[in-house]
Amino acid sequence: MKLFDRFSKKRSSQSSQTLETSQTSKESHEKAPNSNRNPERDTFGLLLFAGVISAEVVAEAAGNVFGAGAVRSIDRSSPVAPALLLDLDHVEFWCSCMPMPQPKEVCDFTQIQGGLFSEQEREEILNHKSFLVLSQQGGSGTLEDKRRVCCLFTRLAGELMKREDAAGVYINGAGLMISRQVYLKYAAVLEQNLKDPEYFPAPLWIGIVHAYSKETPVITTMGLHQFGFPELCFSNPVSQWPEIHQRLYLMSIFQITGKELYKNMDTIEFTKGNLSVFKEQEGVLYIIGDN
């Protein structure tokens, strides 16, 4: 099953490999709040370009997606770095146009661990000439608010990534870099599923990293903390990495959309008869078992 097959208009029944939590866990999820933590209230990312992007370009893109009232004002007090106050579906965003590469002292893109890009796309990203800072401050007090803000961000960023000189998007909260083509792909899926409460563009907000923990191979998410959840981590997985990635994305979507809540000592069944257990340690929820 491809990652987003379940979001097609005609939905099929779940296969035996679909994530199944234990009955006890399901009942506790129905009674539990969406998260034991609060989502991060601020949301922002960087949009990278090969050329210099003007305030007018941003204003046009915002108007294309959100209508004529999407731009409240443009601040030109800085002659080289104008800023826009945006109204994206009645949510206030700021966008600053920076006519220079992202300073390495702030974030060195050569050191990024999580990313969706080819080697050629990586070079295009590293050679960007300007960037936009797109941010929303204080508007994500609940999980529902956070989902909405992230989707609004994605819609505007997706419109701006249609430009031929666009290079990619960097999500600070996940340390995640996404190439232009990958971003356009998942932004288009979001546009097709705007009214689907079970959909969220997880690959644009959640990174996946391969690492080692005390010589044990692990595959972990980076970015679930933005939504108030511990990161999910497969410890010493036996399944192939594409299947592990799919599970992590789907599990992230289930939590972000409020469908599931995974907790310490819960069990989960990926294939019939094989249970794995969640064990939380230092903000990470490890998934341990035959997975």
Coordinates of N, CA and C in Angstrom, one line a residue, residues 46-161:
L46 N 11.7 28.4 6.3 CA 12.5 29.2 5.3 C 12.2 28.7 3.9
L47 N 11.9 29.6 3.0 CA 11.7 29.2 1.6 C 12.9 29.8 0.8
L48 N 13.5 28.9 0.1 CA 14.8 29.2 -0.6 C 14.6 29.4 -2.1
F49 N 15.4 30.4 -2.7 CA 15.2 30.7 -4.1 C 16.6 31.0 -4.7
A50 N 16.7 30.7 -6.0 CA 17.9 31.0 -6.8 C 18.0 32.4 -7.1
G51 N 16.9 33.2 -7.1 CA 16.9 34.6 -7.4 C 16.3 35.4 -6.2
V52 N 16.3 36.7 -6.4 CA 15.7 37.5 -5.3 C 14.2 37.6 -5.5
I53 N 13.5 37.4 -4.4 CA 12.0 37.4 -4.4 C 11.5 38.7 -3.8
S54 N 10.7 39.4 -4.5 CA 10.1 40.6 -4.0 C 8.8 40.5 -3.2
A55 N 8.5 41.5 -2.5 CA 7.2 41.5 -1.7 C 6.0 41.3 -2.6
E56 N 6.1 41.8 -3.8 CA 5.0 41.7 -4.8 C 4.8 40.3 -5.2
V57 N 5.9 39.5 -5.3 CA 5.7 38.1 -5.7 C 5.0 37.4 -4.6
V58 N 5.4 37.6 -3.3 CA 4.7 37.0 -2.2 C 3.2 37.4 -2.1
A59 N 3.0 38.7 -2.3 CA 1.6 39.1 -2.3 C 0.7 38.5 -3.4
E60 N 1.3 38.3 -4.6 CA 0.5 37.7 -5.7 C 0.3 36.2 -5.3
A61 N 1.3 35.5 -4.8 CA 1.1 34.1 -4.4 C 0.0 34.0 -3.3
A62 N 0.0 34.8 -2.3 CA -0.9 34.8 -1.2 C -2.3 35.1 -1.8
G63 N -2.4 36.0 -2.7 CA -3.7 36.3 -3.3 C -4.3 35.2 -4.2
N64 N -3.4 34.5 -4.9 CA -3.8 33.4 -5.7 C -4.5 32.3 -4.9
V65 N -4.0 32.1 -3.6 CA -4.5 31.0 -2.8 C -5.6 31.4 -1.9
F66 N -5.4 32.6 -1.3 CA -6.3 33.0 -0.2 C -7.2 34.2 -0.5
G67 N -7.1 34.7 -1.8 CA -8.0 35.8 -2.2 C -7.4 37.2 -2.0
A68 N -8.2 38.2 -2.4 CA -7.7 39.6 -2.5 C -7.3 40.2 -1.1
G69 N -7.9 39.7 -0.1 CA -7.6 40.3 1.3 C -6.4 39.6 2.0
A70 N -5.6 38.8 1.3 CA -4.6 38.0 1.9 C -3.4 38.9 2.4
V71 N -3.3 40.1 1.9 CA -2.2 40.9 2.3 C -2.8 42.1 3.1
R72 N -2.4 42.2 4.4 CA -2.9 43.3 5.2 C -2.0 44.5 5.0
S73 N -0.7 44.3 4.9 CA 0.2 45.5 4.7 C 1.5 45.0 4.3
I74 N 2.3 45.9 3.7 CA 3.7 45.7 3.4 C 4.6 46.7 4.1
D75 N 5.5 46.3 4.8 CA 6.4 47.2 5.5 C 7.7 47.3 4.7
R76 N 7.9 48.6 4.2 CA 9.1 48.8 3.4 C 10.1 49.7 4.1
S77 N 10.1 49.7 5.5 CA 11.0 50.5 6.2 C 12.4 50.1 6.0
S78 N 12.7 48.8 5.7 CA 14.0 48.4 5.3 C 14.0 48.3 3.8
P79 N 14.9 49.1 3.1 CA 14.9 49.2 1.7 C 15.2 47.9 1.0
V80 N 15.9 47.0 1.6 CA 16.3 45.8 1.0 C 15.6 44.5 1.5
A81 N 14.9 44.6 2.6 CA 14.2 43.4 3.2 C 12.8 43.8 3.6
P82 N 11.9 43.9 2.7 CA 10.5 44.2 3.0 C 9.9 43.1 3.7
A83 N 8.8 43.4 4.5 CA 8.1 42.4 5.2 C 6.6 42.5 5.0
L84 N 5.9 41.4 5.0 CA 4.5 41.4 4.7 C 3.7 40.9 5.9
L85 N 2.6 41.5 6.2 CA 1.6 41.0 7.2 C 0.5 40.4 6.4
L86 N 0.3 39.1 6.6 CA -0.6 38.3 5.8 C -1.8 37.9 6.6
D87 N -2.9 37.7 5.9 CA -4.1 37.2 6.5 C -4.5 35.9 5.7
L88 N -4.1 34.8 6.2 CA -4.3 33.5 5.5 C -5.5 32.8 6.1
D89 N -6.6 33.0 5.5 CA -7.9 32.4 6.1 C -8.1 32.8 7.5
H90 N -7.9 34.1 7.8 CA -8.2 34.8 9.1 C -7.1 34.4 10.1
V91 N -6.0 33.9 9.7 CA -4.9 33.6 10.6 C -3.7 34.5 10.2
E92 N -3.1 35.2 11.1 CA -2.1 36.2 10.8 C -0.7 35.5 10.7
F93 N 0.0 35.8 9.5 CA 1.3 35.3 9.3 C 2.2 36.6 8.9
W94 N 3.5 36.4 9.2 CA 4.5 37.4 8.8 C 5.4 36.7 7.7
C95 N 5.8 37.5 6.8 CA 6.8 37.0 5.8 C 7.8 38.1 5.5
S96 N 9.1 37.8 5.7 CA 10.2 38.7 5.5 C 11.0 38.2 4.3
C97 N 11.2 39.1 3.4 CA 12.0 38.8 2.2 C 13.5 39.2 2.4
M98 N 14.3 38.2 2.3 CA 15.7 38.4 2.6 C 16.5 38.2 1.4
P99 N 17.2 39.3 0.8 CA 17.9 39.2 -0.4 C 19.3 38.7 -0.3
M100 N 19.5 37.6 0.4 CA 20.8 37.1 0.6 C 20.7 35.6 1.0
P101 N 21.7 34.8 0.9 CA 21.7 33.4 1.3 C 21.4 33.3 2.8
Q102 N 20.9 32.2 3.3 CA 20.7 32.0 4.7 C 22.1 31.9 5.4
P103 N 22.3 32.8 6.4 CA 23.6 32.7 7.1 C 24.0 31.4 7.7
K104 N 25.1 30.9 7.4 CA 25.6 29.6 8.0 C 25.7 29.7 9.5
E105 N 25.9 30.9 10.0 CA 26.0 31.0 11.5 C 24.7 30.8 12.2
V106 N 23.6 31.0 11.5 CA 22.3 30.7 12.0 C 21.9 29.3 11.8
C107 N 22.1 28.7 10.6 CA 21.8 27.3 10.4 C 22.6 26.9 9.2
D108 N 23.5 25.9 9.4 CA 24.4 25.4 8.4 C 23.7 24.3 7.6
F109 N 23.2 24.5 6.4 CA 22.4 23.5 5.7 C 23.3 22.3 5.3
T110 N 24.6 22.4 5.3 CA 25.4 21.3 5.0 C 25.4 20.2 6.0
Q111 N 24.9 20.6 7.2 CA 24.9 19.7 8.4 C 23.5 19.0 8.6
I112 N 22.6 19.3 7.8 CA 21.2 18.8 8.0 C 21.2 17.3 7.9
Q113 N 20.5 16.7 8.8 CA 20.4 15.2 8.8 C 19.2 14.7 8.1
G114 N 18.0 15.4 8.3 CA 16.8 15.0 7.7 C 16.5 15.8 6.4
G115 N 16.2 15.1 5.3 CA 15.9 15.8 4.1 C 15.3 14.9 3.1
L116 N 14.5 15.6 2.1 CA 13.9 14.9 1.0 C 14.4 15.6 -0.3
F117 N 15.6 15.2 -0.8 CA 16.2 15.8 -1.9 C 17.2 14.9 -2.6
S118 N 17.5 15.1 -3.8 CA 18.5 14.3 -4.5 C 19.8 15.1 -4.4
E119 N 20.9 14.5 -4.8 CA 22.2 15.2 -4.8 C 22.2 16.5 -5.6
Q120 N 21.6 16.5 -6.7 CA 21.5 17.7 -7.6 C 20.7 18.7 -6.9
E121 N 19.5 18.3 -6.3 CA 18.7 19.3 -5.6 C 19.4 19.8 -4.3
R122 N 20.2 19.0 -3.7 CA 21.0 19.5 -2.6 C 21.9 20.6 -3.0
E123 N 22.5 20.5 -4.1 CA 23.4 21.6 -4.6 C 22.6 22.8 -4.9
E124 N 21.5 22.7 -5.5 CA 20.6 23.8 -5.8 C 20.2 24.5 -4.5
I125 N 19.9 23.7 -3.5 CA 19.5 24.3 -2.2 C 20.7 25.1 -1.5
L126 N 21.9 24.4 -1.6 CA 23.1 25.1 -0.9 C 23.5 26.3 -1.7
N127 N 23.1 26.4 -3.0 CA 23.5 27.6 -3.8 C 22.4 28.6 -3.9
H128 N 21.4 28.6 -3.0 CA 20.4 29.5 -3.1 C 20.9 31.0 -2.9
K129 N 20.2 32.0 -3.4 CA 20.6 33.3 -3.4 C 19.8 34.2 -2.4
S130 N 18.6 33.8 -2.1 CA 17.7 34.5 -1.3 C 16.7 33.6 -0.5
F131 N 16.1 34.1 0.5 CA 15.1 33.3 1.2 C 14.0 34.1 1.8
L132 N 12.9 33.5 2.0 CA 11.7 34.1 2.8 C 11.6 33.5 4.1
V133 N 11.4 34.2 5.1 CA 11.0 33.7 6.5 C 9.5 33.8 6.6
L134 N 8.8 32.7 6.6 CA 7.4 32.7 6.8 C 7.0 32.1 8.1
S135 N 6.3 32.9 8.9 CA 6.1 32.6 10.3 C 4.7 32.9 10.8
Q136 N 4.3 32.1 11.8 CA 3.0 32.4 12.5 C 3.3 32.3 14.0
Q137 N 3.0 33.3 14.7 CA 3.4 33.4 16.1 C 2.2 33.3 17.1
G138 N 2.2 32.4 18.0 CA 1.3 32.3 19.1 C -0.1 31.7 18.7
G139 N -0.3 31.2 17.5 CA -1.6 30.8 17.1 C -1.9 29.3 17.2
S140 N -1.0 28.6 17.8 CA -1.1 27.1 17.8 C -1.3 26.6 19.3
G141 N -2.3 27.1 20.0 CA -2.5 26.6 21.3 C -3.0 25.2 21.5
T142 N -3.7 24.7 20.5 CA -4.2 23.4 20.5 C -3.7 22.6 19.3
L143 N -3.9 21.3 19.3 CA -3.5 20.4 18.2 C -4.2 20.8 17.0
E144 N -5.5 21.1 17.1 CA -6.3 21.5 15.9 C -5.8 22.8 15.3
D145 N -5.4 23.8 16.2 CA -4.9 25.0 15.7 C -3.5 24.8 15.0
K146 N -2.7 23.9 15.6 CA -1.4 23.6 15.0 C -1.6 23.0 13.6
R147 N -2.5 22.0 13.4 CA -2.7 21.4 12.1 C -3.1 22.5 11.1
R148 N -4.0 23.4 11.5 CA -4.5 24.4 10.6 C -3.4 25.3 10.2
V149 N -2.6 25.8 11.1 CA -1.5 26.7 10.8 C -0.5 26.0 9.9
C150 N -0.2 24.8 10.1 CA 0.8 24.1 9.3 C 0.2 23.9 7.8
C151 N -1.1 23.6 7.7 CA -1.7 23.5 6.4 C -1.7 24.8 5.7
L152 N -2.0 25.9 6.4 CA -2.0 27.2 5.7 C -0.6 27.6 5.2
F153 N 0.4 27.3 6.1 CA 1.8 27.5 5.7 C 2.1 26.7 4.4
T154 N 1.7 25.4 4.4 CA 2.0 24.5 3.3 C 1.3 25.0 2.0
R155 N 0.1 25.6 2.1 CA -0.6 26.0 0.9 C 0.1 27.2 0.3
L156 N 0.6 28.2 1.1 CA 1.3 29.3 0.5 C 2.7 28.9 0.1
A157 N 3.4 28.1 0.8 CA 4.7 27.7 0.4 C 4.6 26.9 -0.9
G158 N 3.6 26.1 -1.0 CA 3.4 25.3 -2.2 C 3.2 26.2 -3.5
E159 N 2.4 27.3 -3.3 CA 2.2 28.2 -4.4 C 3.5 28.9 -4.8
L160 N 4.3 29.3 -3.8 CA 5.6 29.9 -4.1 C 6.6 29.0 -4.7
M161 N 6.5 27.7 -4.3 CA 7.5 26.7 -4.9 C 7.2 26.4 -6.4

